[in-house]
Backbone as JSON Lines, residues from 0, in Angstrom:
{"i":0,"aa":"X","n":[0.49,-1.56,0.01],"ca":[-0.39,-0.13,0.35],"c":[1.17,1.45,0.29]}
{"i":1,"aa":"X","n":[0.36,2.15,-0.83],"ca":[1.3,3.29,-0.71],"c":[1.11,4.3,0.14]}
{"i":2,"aa":"X","n":[2.21,5.18,0.78],"ca":[1.77,6.54,1.94],"c":[2.18,7.23,0.86]}
{"i":3,"aa":"X","n":[0.93,8.06,1.56],"ca":[1.65,9.3,1.13],"c":[2.71,10.03,1.26]}
{"i":4,"aa":"X","n":[2.92,10.55,0.62],"ca":[4.44,11.52,0.85],"c":[3.93,13.14,1.79]}
{"i":5,"aa":"X","n":[5.35,13.09,2.36],"ca":[4.92,13.44,3.76],"c":[6.01,15.02,3.18]}
{"i":6,"aa":"X","n":[5.36,16.45,3.65],"ca":[5.98,17.63,3.16],"c":[5.67,18.8,4.21]}
{"i":7,"aa":"X","n":[5.97,19.73,4.69],"ca":[5.75,20.7,5.06],"c":[4.82,22.18,4.19]}
{"i":8,"aa":"X","n":[4.18,22.41,5.02],"ca":[3.18,23.28,4.57],"c":[3.76,24.69,4.65]}
{"i":9,"aa":"X","n":[3.96,26.04,3.23],"ca":[4.8,27.12,3.0],"c":[3.48,27.99,3.8]}
{"i":10,"aa":"X","n":[2.31,27.51,3.42],"ca":[1.18,28.22,3.84],"c":[1.62,29.49,5.14]}
{"i":11,"aa":"X","n":[1.17,30.79,5.13],"ca":[1.58,31.69,5.8],"c":[-0.11,31.79,7.07]}
{"i":12,"aa":"X","n":[-0.72,31.47,6.54],"ca":[-2.14,31.49,7.02],"c":[-2.63,30.54,8.17]}
{"i":13,"aa":"X","n":[-2.27,29.18,8.32],"ca":[-1.95,28.46,8.52],"c":[-3.17,27.33,8.2]}
{"i":14,"aa":"X","n":[-4.53,28.05,7.65],"ca":[-5.4,27.14,7.43],"c":[-5.57,26.17,7.02]}
{"i":15,"aa":"X","n":[-5.94,25.29,7.16],"ca":[-6.18,23.83,6.28],"c":[-5.01,22.97,6.14]}
{"i":16,"aa":"X","n":[-5.46,22.24,5.2],"ca":[-4.12,21.78,4.47],"c":[-4.17,21.95,3.0]}
{"i":17,"aa":"X","n":[-2.95,20.79,2.42],"ca":[-2.66,21.93,1.04],"c":[-2.25,20.1,0.26]}
{"i":18,"aa":"X","n":[-2.44,20.05,-1.11],"ca":[-2.7,18.89,-1.49],"c":[-1.48,19.74,-3.1]}
{"i":19,"aa":"X","n":[-1.28,18.71,-3.77],"ca":[-0.43,19.48,-4.69],"c":[-0.21,18.24,-5.75]}
{"i":20,"aa":"X","n":[-0.13,18.49,-7.31],"ca":[-0.28,17.93,-7.71],"c":[0.68,18.02,-9.17]}
{"i":21,"aa":"X","n":[1.64,17.73,-9.66],"ca":[2.44,17.97,-10.48],"c":[2.63,17.11,-11.55]}
{"i":22,"aa":"X","n":[3.57,17.23,-12.57],"ca":[3.47,16.71,-13.61],"c":[4.97,14.92,-12.73]}
{"i":23,"aa":"X","n":[4.31,13.72,-13.54],"ca":[5.16,12.82,-12.46],"c":[6.3,12.97,-12.94]}
{"i":24,"aa":"X","n":[7.59,12.32,-12.13],"ca":[9.08,12.46,-12.41],"c":[9.36,13.33,-11.7]}
{"i":25,"aa":"X","n":[9.02,14.33,-11.36],"ca":[9.66,15.95,-10.49],"c":[10.55,15.83,-10.14]}
{"i":26,"aa":"X","n":[11.3,15.53,-10.61],"ca":[12.53,15.31,-9.07],"c":[13.44,16.32,-9.59]}
{"i":27,"aa":"X","n":[13.81,18.06,-8.74],"ca":[14.08,19.53,-8.3],"c":[15.61,18.87,-8.47]}
{"i":28,"aa":"X","n":[16.51,18.95,-8.77],"ca":[17.96,19.05,-8.36],"c":[18.65,17.8,-9.8]}
{"i":29,"aa":"X","n":[17.93,16.93,-10.16],"ca":[17.81,15.44,-9.99],"c":[18.28,15.67,-11.67]}
{"i":30,"aa":"X","n":[17.44,16.34,-12.53],"ca":[18.04,16.85,-14.07],"c":[18.6,18.02,-14.76]}
{"i":31,"aa":"X","n":[18.98,18.0,-15.89],"ca":[18.98,18.59,-16.23],"c":[18.61,19.67,-16.58]}
{"i":32,"aa":"X","n":[19.47,21.31,-17.16],"ca":[18.65,21.81,-16.98],"c":[18.02,22.18,-17.82]}
{"i":33,"aa":"X","n":[16.24,22.69,-18.0],"ca":[15.69,22.54,-19.84],"c":[15.12,21.35,-19.59]}
{"i":34,"aa":"X","n":[15.19,20.32,-18.57],"ca":[15.04,18.7,-19.0],"c":[14.38,18.63,-17.51]}
{"i":35,"aa":"X","n":[12.75,17.57,-17.06],"ca":[12.63,17.0,-16.28],"c":[12.67,15.8,-16.68]}
{"i":36,"aa":"X","n":[13.5,14.15,-15.72],"ca":[13.73,13.32,-15.68],"c":[13.1,12.02,-16.64]}
{"i":37,"aa":"X","n":[13.49,11.55,-17.66],"ca":[12.8,11.09,-18.6],"c":[12.87,11.95,-19.73]}
{"i":38,"aa":"X","n":[13.9,12.86,-20.02],"ca":[13.81,13.44,-21.27],"c":[12.86,14.79,-21.26]}
{"i":39,"aa":"X","n":[11.26,14.71,-20.39],"ca":[10.24,15.45,-20.2],"c":[10.68,17.02,-20.76]}
{"i":40,"aa":"X","n":[10.37,17.98,-21.52],"ca":[10.89,19.34,-20.73],"c":[10.42,19.69,-19.84]}
{"i":41,"aa":"X","n":[10.81,21.02,-19.18],"ca":[10.7,21.69,-17.89],"c":[9.34,22.07,-18.28]}
{"i":42,"aa":"X","n":[8.82,23.01,-19.25],"ca":[7.87,23.83,-19.75],"c":[6.34,23.53,-20.44]}
{"i":43,"aa":"X","n":[6.27,22.03,-18.84],"ca":[5.29,22.0,-18.91],"c":[4.09,21.92,-18.29]}
{"i":44,"aa":"X","n":[2.78,22.56,-18.44],"ca":[1.99,23.1,-17.71],"c":[1.05,22.6,-17.23]}
{"i":45,"aa":"X","n":[0.17,22.58,-16.47],"ca":[-1.01,22.37,-15.34],"c":[-2.37,23.18,-16.44]}
{"i":46,"aa":"X","n":[-2.89,22.71,-17.47],"ca":[-3.38,23.12,-18.19],"c":[-4.78,23.48,-17.19]}
{"i":47,"aa":"X","n":[-5.98,24.47,-17.8],"ca":[-6.69,25.39,-16.13],"c":[-7.97,23.79,-16.84]}
{"i":48,"aa":"X","n":[-8.32,22.95,-17.41],"ca":[-8.84,22.15,-17.77],"c":[-8.53,21.21,-16.71]}
{"i":49,"aa":"X","n":[-7.51,20.62,-16.99],"ca":[-7.41,19.45,-16.01],"c":[-6.98,19.57,-14.44]}
{"i":50,"aa":"X","n":[-6.48,21.35,-13.89],"ca":[-6.82,21.62,-12.92],"c":[-8.55,21.62,-12.13]}
{"i":51,"aa":"X","n":[-9.42,21.8,-12.88],"ca":[-10.88,22.06,-13.23],"c":[-11.16,20.41,-13.06]}
{"i":52,"aa":"X","n":[-10.65,19.47,-13.65],"ca":[-10.93,17.92,-13.46],"c":[-10.53,17.63,-12.29]}
{"i":53,"aa":"X","n":[-9.81,18.1,-11.59],"ca":[-9.06,17.79,-10.1],"c":[-9.82,18.0,-9.28]}
{"i":54,"aa":"X","n":[-10.25,18.91,-9.4],"ca":[-11.15,19.63,-8.3],"c":[-12.41,18.93,-8.44]}
{"i":55,"aa":"X","n":[-12.79,18.58,-9.69],"ca":[-14.39,18.49,-9.4],"c":[-14.53,16.88,-9.48]}
{"i":56,"aa":"X","n":[-13.08,15.97,-9.62],"ca":[-13.23,14.51,-10.08],"c":[-12.59,14.19,-9.05]}
{"i":57,"aa":"X","n":[-11.64,14.23,-8.58],"ca":[-10.31,13.68,-8.0],"c":[-10.63,13.99,-6.41]}
{"i":58,"aa":"X","n":[-10.87,15.11,-5.62],"ca":[-11.14,15.81,-4.5],"c":[-12.39,15.73,-4.29]}
{"i":59,"aa":"X","n":[-13.04,16.21,-2.89],"ca":[-14.56,16.13,-3.4],"c":[-14.66,16.09,-1.45]}
{"i":60,"aa":"X","n":[-16.49,15.78,-1.22],"ca":[-15.77,16.18,0.01],"c":[-16.86,15.44,0.41]}
{"i":61,"aa":"X","n":[-15.71,13.94,0.18],"ca":[-15.35,12.61,0.86],"c":[-13.79,12.63,1.57]}
{"i":62,"aa":"X","n":[-13.06,13.7,0.74],"ca":[-12.02,13.36,1.05],"c":[-10.88,14.43,1.37]}
{"i":63,"aa":"X","n":[-11.46,15.71,-0.41],"ca":[-10.49,17.04,0.26],"c":[-11.29,17.61,-0.25]}
{"i":64,"aa":"X","n":[-11.68,18.3,0.83],"ca":[-12.6,20.03,0.54],"c":[-11.67,21.45,0.06]}
{"i":65,"aa":"X","n":[-11.3,21.32,-1.83],"ca":[-10.66,22.47,-2.09],"c":[-10.85,23.84,-1.69]}
{"i":66,"aa":"X","n":[-10.41,24.87,-1.78],"ca":[-11.13,26.43,-0.94],"c":[-10.14,27.08,-1.69]}
{"i":67,"aa":"X","n":[-9.43,26.88,-2.14],"ca":[-7.92,27.78,-2.92],"c":[-7.52,26.58,-3.91]}
{"i":68,"aa":"X","n":[-6.87,27.15,-4.98],"ca":[-6.06,26.7,-5.33],"c":[-4.83,27.78,-5.93]}
{"i":69,"aa":"X","n":[-3.32,27.22,-6.09],"ca":[-2.3,28.11,-6.37],"c":[-1.92,27.39,-7.58]}
{"i":70,"aa":"X","n":[-1.61,27.85,-9.24],"ca":[-1.0,27.38,-9.97],"c":[0.18,27.97,-10.04]}
{"i":71,"aa":"X","n":[1.26,27.43,-9.86],"ca":[2.56,27.48,-10.27],"c":[3.08,27.62,-11.77]}
{"i":72,"aa":"X","n":[2.39,27.19,-12.27],"ca":[3.23,27.2,-13.82],"c":[3.79,26.09,-14.19]}
{"i":73,"aa":"X","n":[4.73,26.11,-14.54],"ca":[5.35,24.34,-14.47],"c":[6.4,24.07,-13.29]}
{"i":74,"aa":"X","n":[5.94,24.71,-12.34],"ca":[6.19,23.19,-10.73],"c":[5.08,23.22,-10.11]}
{"i":75,"aa":"X","n":[3.79,22.93,-10.82],"ca":[2.83,22.49,-10.04],"c":[1.78,23.33,-9.7]}
{"i":76,"aa":"X","n":[1.07,22.45,-9.67],"ca":[-0.35,23.71,-8.5],"c":[-0.37,22.68,-7.41]}
{"i":77,"aa":"X","n":[-1.06,23.76,-6.58],"ca":[-1.65,24.18,-4.9],"c":[-2.89,23.86,-4.72]}
{"i":78,"aa":"X","n":[-3.26,22.64,-4.44],"ca":[-5.13,22.95,-3.3],"c":[-5.24,22.83,-2.42]}
{"i":79,"aa":"X","n":[-5.19,24.06,-1.62],"ca":[-6.09,24.06,-0.6],"c":[-6.88,24.1,0.31]}
{"i":80,"aa":"X","n":[-7.09,23.32,0.91],"ca":[-8.67,22.59,1.4],"c":[-8.32,22.02,2.91]}
{"i":81,"aa":"X","n":[-9.3,21.23,3.14],"ca":[-9.7,20.47,4.3],"c":[-9.63,19.22,3.88]}
{"i":82,"aa":"X","n":[-9.39,18.71,4.55],"ca":[-8.66,16.92,4.67],"c":[-10.26,15.96,5.24]}
{"i":83,"aa":"X","n":[-11.07,15.12,4.74],"ca":[-12.03,14.74,4.85],"c":[-11.95,13.11,5.61]}
{"i":84,"aa":"X","n":[-13.16,13.02,6.17],"ca":[-12.92,11.5,7.14],"c":[-11.63,11.54,8.44]}
{"i":85,"aa":"X","n":[-11.61,10.47,9.21],"ca":[-10.39,10.74,9.97],"c":[-9.87,9.85,9.75]}
{"i":86,"aa":"X","n":[-9.65,9.05,8.6],"ca":[-8.08,8.46,8.2],"c":[-7.69,8.72,6.7]}
{"i":87,"aa":"X","n":[-6.53,9.44,7.01],"ca":[-5.72,9.91,6.17],"c":[-5.49,9.09,4.72]}
{"i":88,"aa":"X","n":[-4.89,8.04,5.41],"ca":[-4.77,6.9,4.31],"c":[-5.26,6.88,3.49]}
{"i":89,"aa":"X","n":[-6.78,6.8,3.52],"ca":[-7.58,6.12,3.08],"c":[-8.14,6.99,1.97]}
{"i":90,"aa":"X","n":[-7.93,8.6,2.75],"ca":[-8.52,9.27,1.8],"c":[-7.63,9.5,0.6]}
{"i":91,"aa":"X","n":[-5.98,9.22,0.86],"ca":[-5.13,10.05,0.64],"c":[-5.48,8.53,-1.17]}
{"i":92,"aa":"X","n":[-5.35,7.34,-0.82],"ca":[-5.29,6.45,-1.65],"c":[-6.95,6.51,-2.5]}
{"i":93,"aa":"X","n":[-7.85,6.75,-2.07],"ca":[-9.42,7.49,-2.48],"c":[-8.89,8.07,-3.63]}
{"i":94,"aa":"X","n":[-7.77,9.44,-3.57],"ca":[-7.53,10.97,-4.12],"c":[-6.44,10.44,-5.24]}
{"i":95,"aa":"X","n":[-5.37,9.65,-5.1],"ca":[-5.18,8.98,-5.59],"c":[-5.28,8.07,-6.58]}
{"i":96,"aa":"X","n":[-6.31,7.14,-6.99],"ca":[-7.45,6.23,-7.57],"c":[-8.13,7.04,-8.45]}
{"i":97,"aa":"X","n":[-8.15,8.1,-7.96],"ca":[-9.05,8.71,-9.11],"c":[-8.88,9.31,-10.1]}
{"i":98,"aa":"X","n":[-7.47,10.32,-9.4],"ca":[-6.39,11.03,-10.34],"c":[-6.09,10.34,-11.65]}
{"i":99,"aa":"X","n":[-5.14,8.5,-11.27],"ca":[-5.2,7.49,-11.97],"c":[-5.68,7.64,-12.98]}
{"i":100,"aa":"X","n":[-7.4,7.34,-12.14],"ca":[-8.42,6.91,-13.14],"c":[-8.88,8.09,-14.4]}
{"i":101,"aa":"X","n":[-8.49,9.53,-13.76],"ca":[-8.95,10.74,-14.15],"c":[-7.54,10.87,-15.18]}
{"i":102,"aa":"X","n":[-6.49,10.4,-15.54],"ca":[-5.38,11.87,-16.2],"c":[-3.99,10.37,-15.47]}
{"i":103,"aa":"X","n":[-4.39,8.92,-15.54],"ca":[-2.75,8.33,-16.4],"c":[-1.68,8.64,-14.8]}
{"i":104,"aa":"X","n":[-1.28,7.93,-15.5],"ca":[0.44,7.96,-14.37],"c":[0.82,9.55,-14.87]}
{"i":105,"aa":"X","n":[0.11,10.71,-14.7],"ca":[0.99,11.67,-16.4],"c":[1.05,12.77,-14.67]}
{"i":106,"aa":"X","n":[0.72,12.87,-13.65],"ca":[0.51,13.55,-12.53],"c":[0.5,12.72,-11.2]}
{"i":107,"aa":"X","n":[1.51,13.54,-10.8],"ca":[1.58,13.0,-9.49],"c":[0.53,13.62,-7.85]}
{"i":108,"aa":"X","n":[0.28,12.71,-6.85],"ca":[-0.05,13.87,-5.29],"c":[0.39,13.4,-4.5]}
{"i":109,"aa":"X","n":[0.42,14.73,-3.53],"ca":[1.11,14.91,-2.43],"c":[0.04,15.23,-1.48]}
{"i":110,"aa":"X","n":[0.26,15.08,-0.06],"ca":[-0.56,15.75,0.81],"c":[0.51,15.97,1.44]}
{"i":111,"aa":"X","n":[0.36,17.67,1.94],"ca":[1.28,18.43,2.91],"c":[0.6,18.72,4.01]}
{"i":112,"aa":"X","n":[1.81,18.28,5.09],"ca":[1.4,19.03,6.49],"c":[0.83,20.28,6.64]}
{"i":113,"aa":"X","n":[0.06,20.94,7.5],"ca":[-0.07,22.11,8.42],"c":[0.98,22.64,9.13]}
{"i":114,"aa":"X","n":[0.64,23.51,9.59],"ca":[1.52,23.84,10.72],"c":[1.81,23.26,12.42]}
{"i":115,"aa":"X","n":[-0.22,22.29,12.46],"ca":[-0.23,22.17,13.37],"c":[0.16,20.44,13.16]}
{"i":116,"aa":"X","n":[1.18,20.15,11.9],"ca":[1.39,19.02,11.34],"c":[0.41,17.9,11.27]}
{"i":117,"aa":"X","n":[-0.83,18.34,10.67],"ca":[-2.36,17.89,10.34],"c":[-1.81,17.34,8.35]}
{"i":118,"aa":"X","n":[-1.95,16.35,8.17],"ca":[-1.69,16.02,6.81],"c":[-3.11,17.02,5.75]}
């Protein structure tokens, strides 16, 4: 079973939690300038259509309620919001599976903790 990757939320307001989606294979510092691992150009942006699909079809009232979206263009998208349900692992797995069903293996999902250490 996949464990949700953990990171630190860089939010200034400390409200809720964050989920992030970005092109698969992004490993900063491990690829030559201008390319991501696997030879994919680093100027790949997540379209508004994909962002909307993520909001509507991947996140939801039962897993993660999106309150705001921050588009960092080629670096990914941060969805701020609130985790739903008591089991973060179950919610993460639902979102991960929905994202794979909707978008294939093109994107990765990360959960970031807020300042109180909640995912």
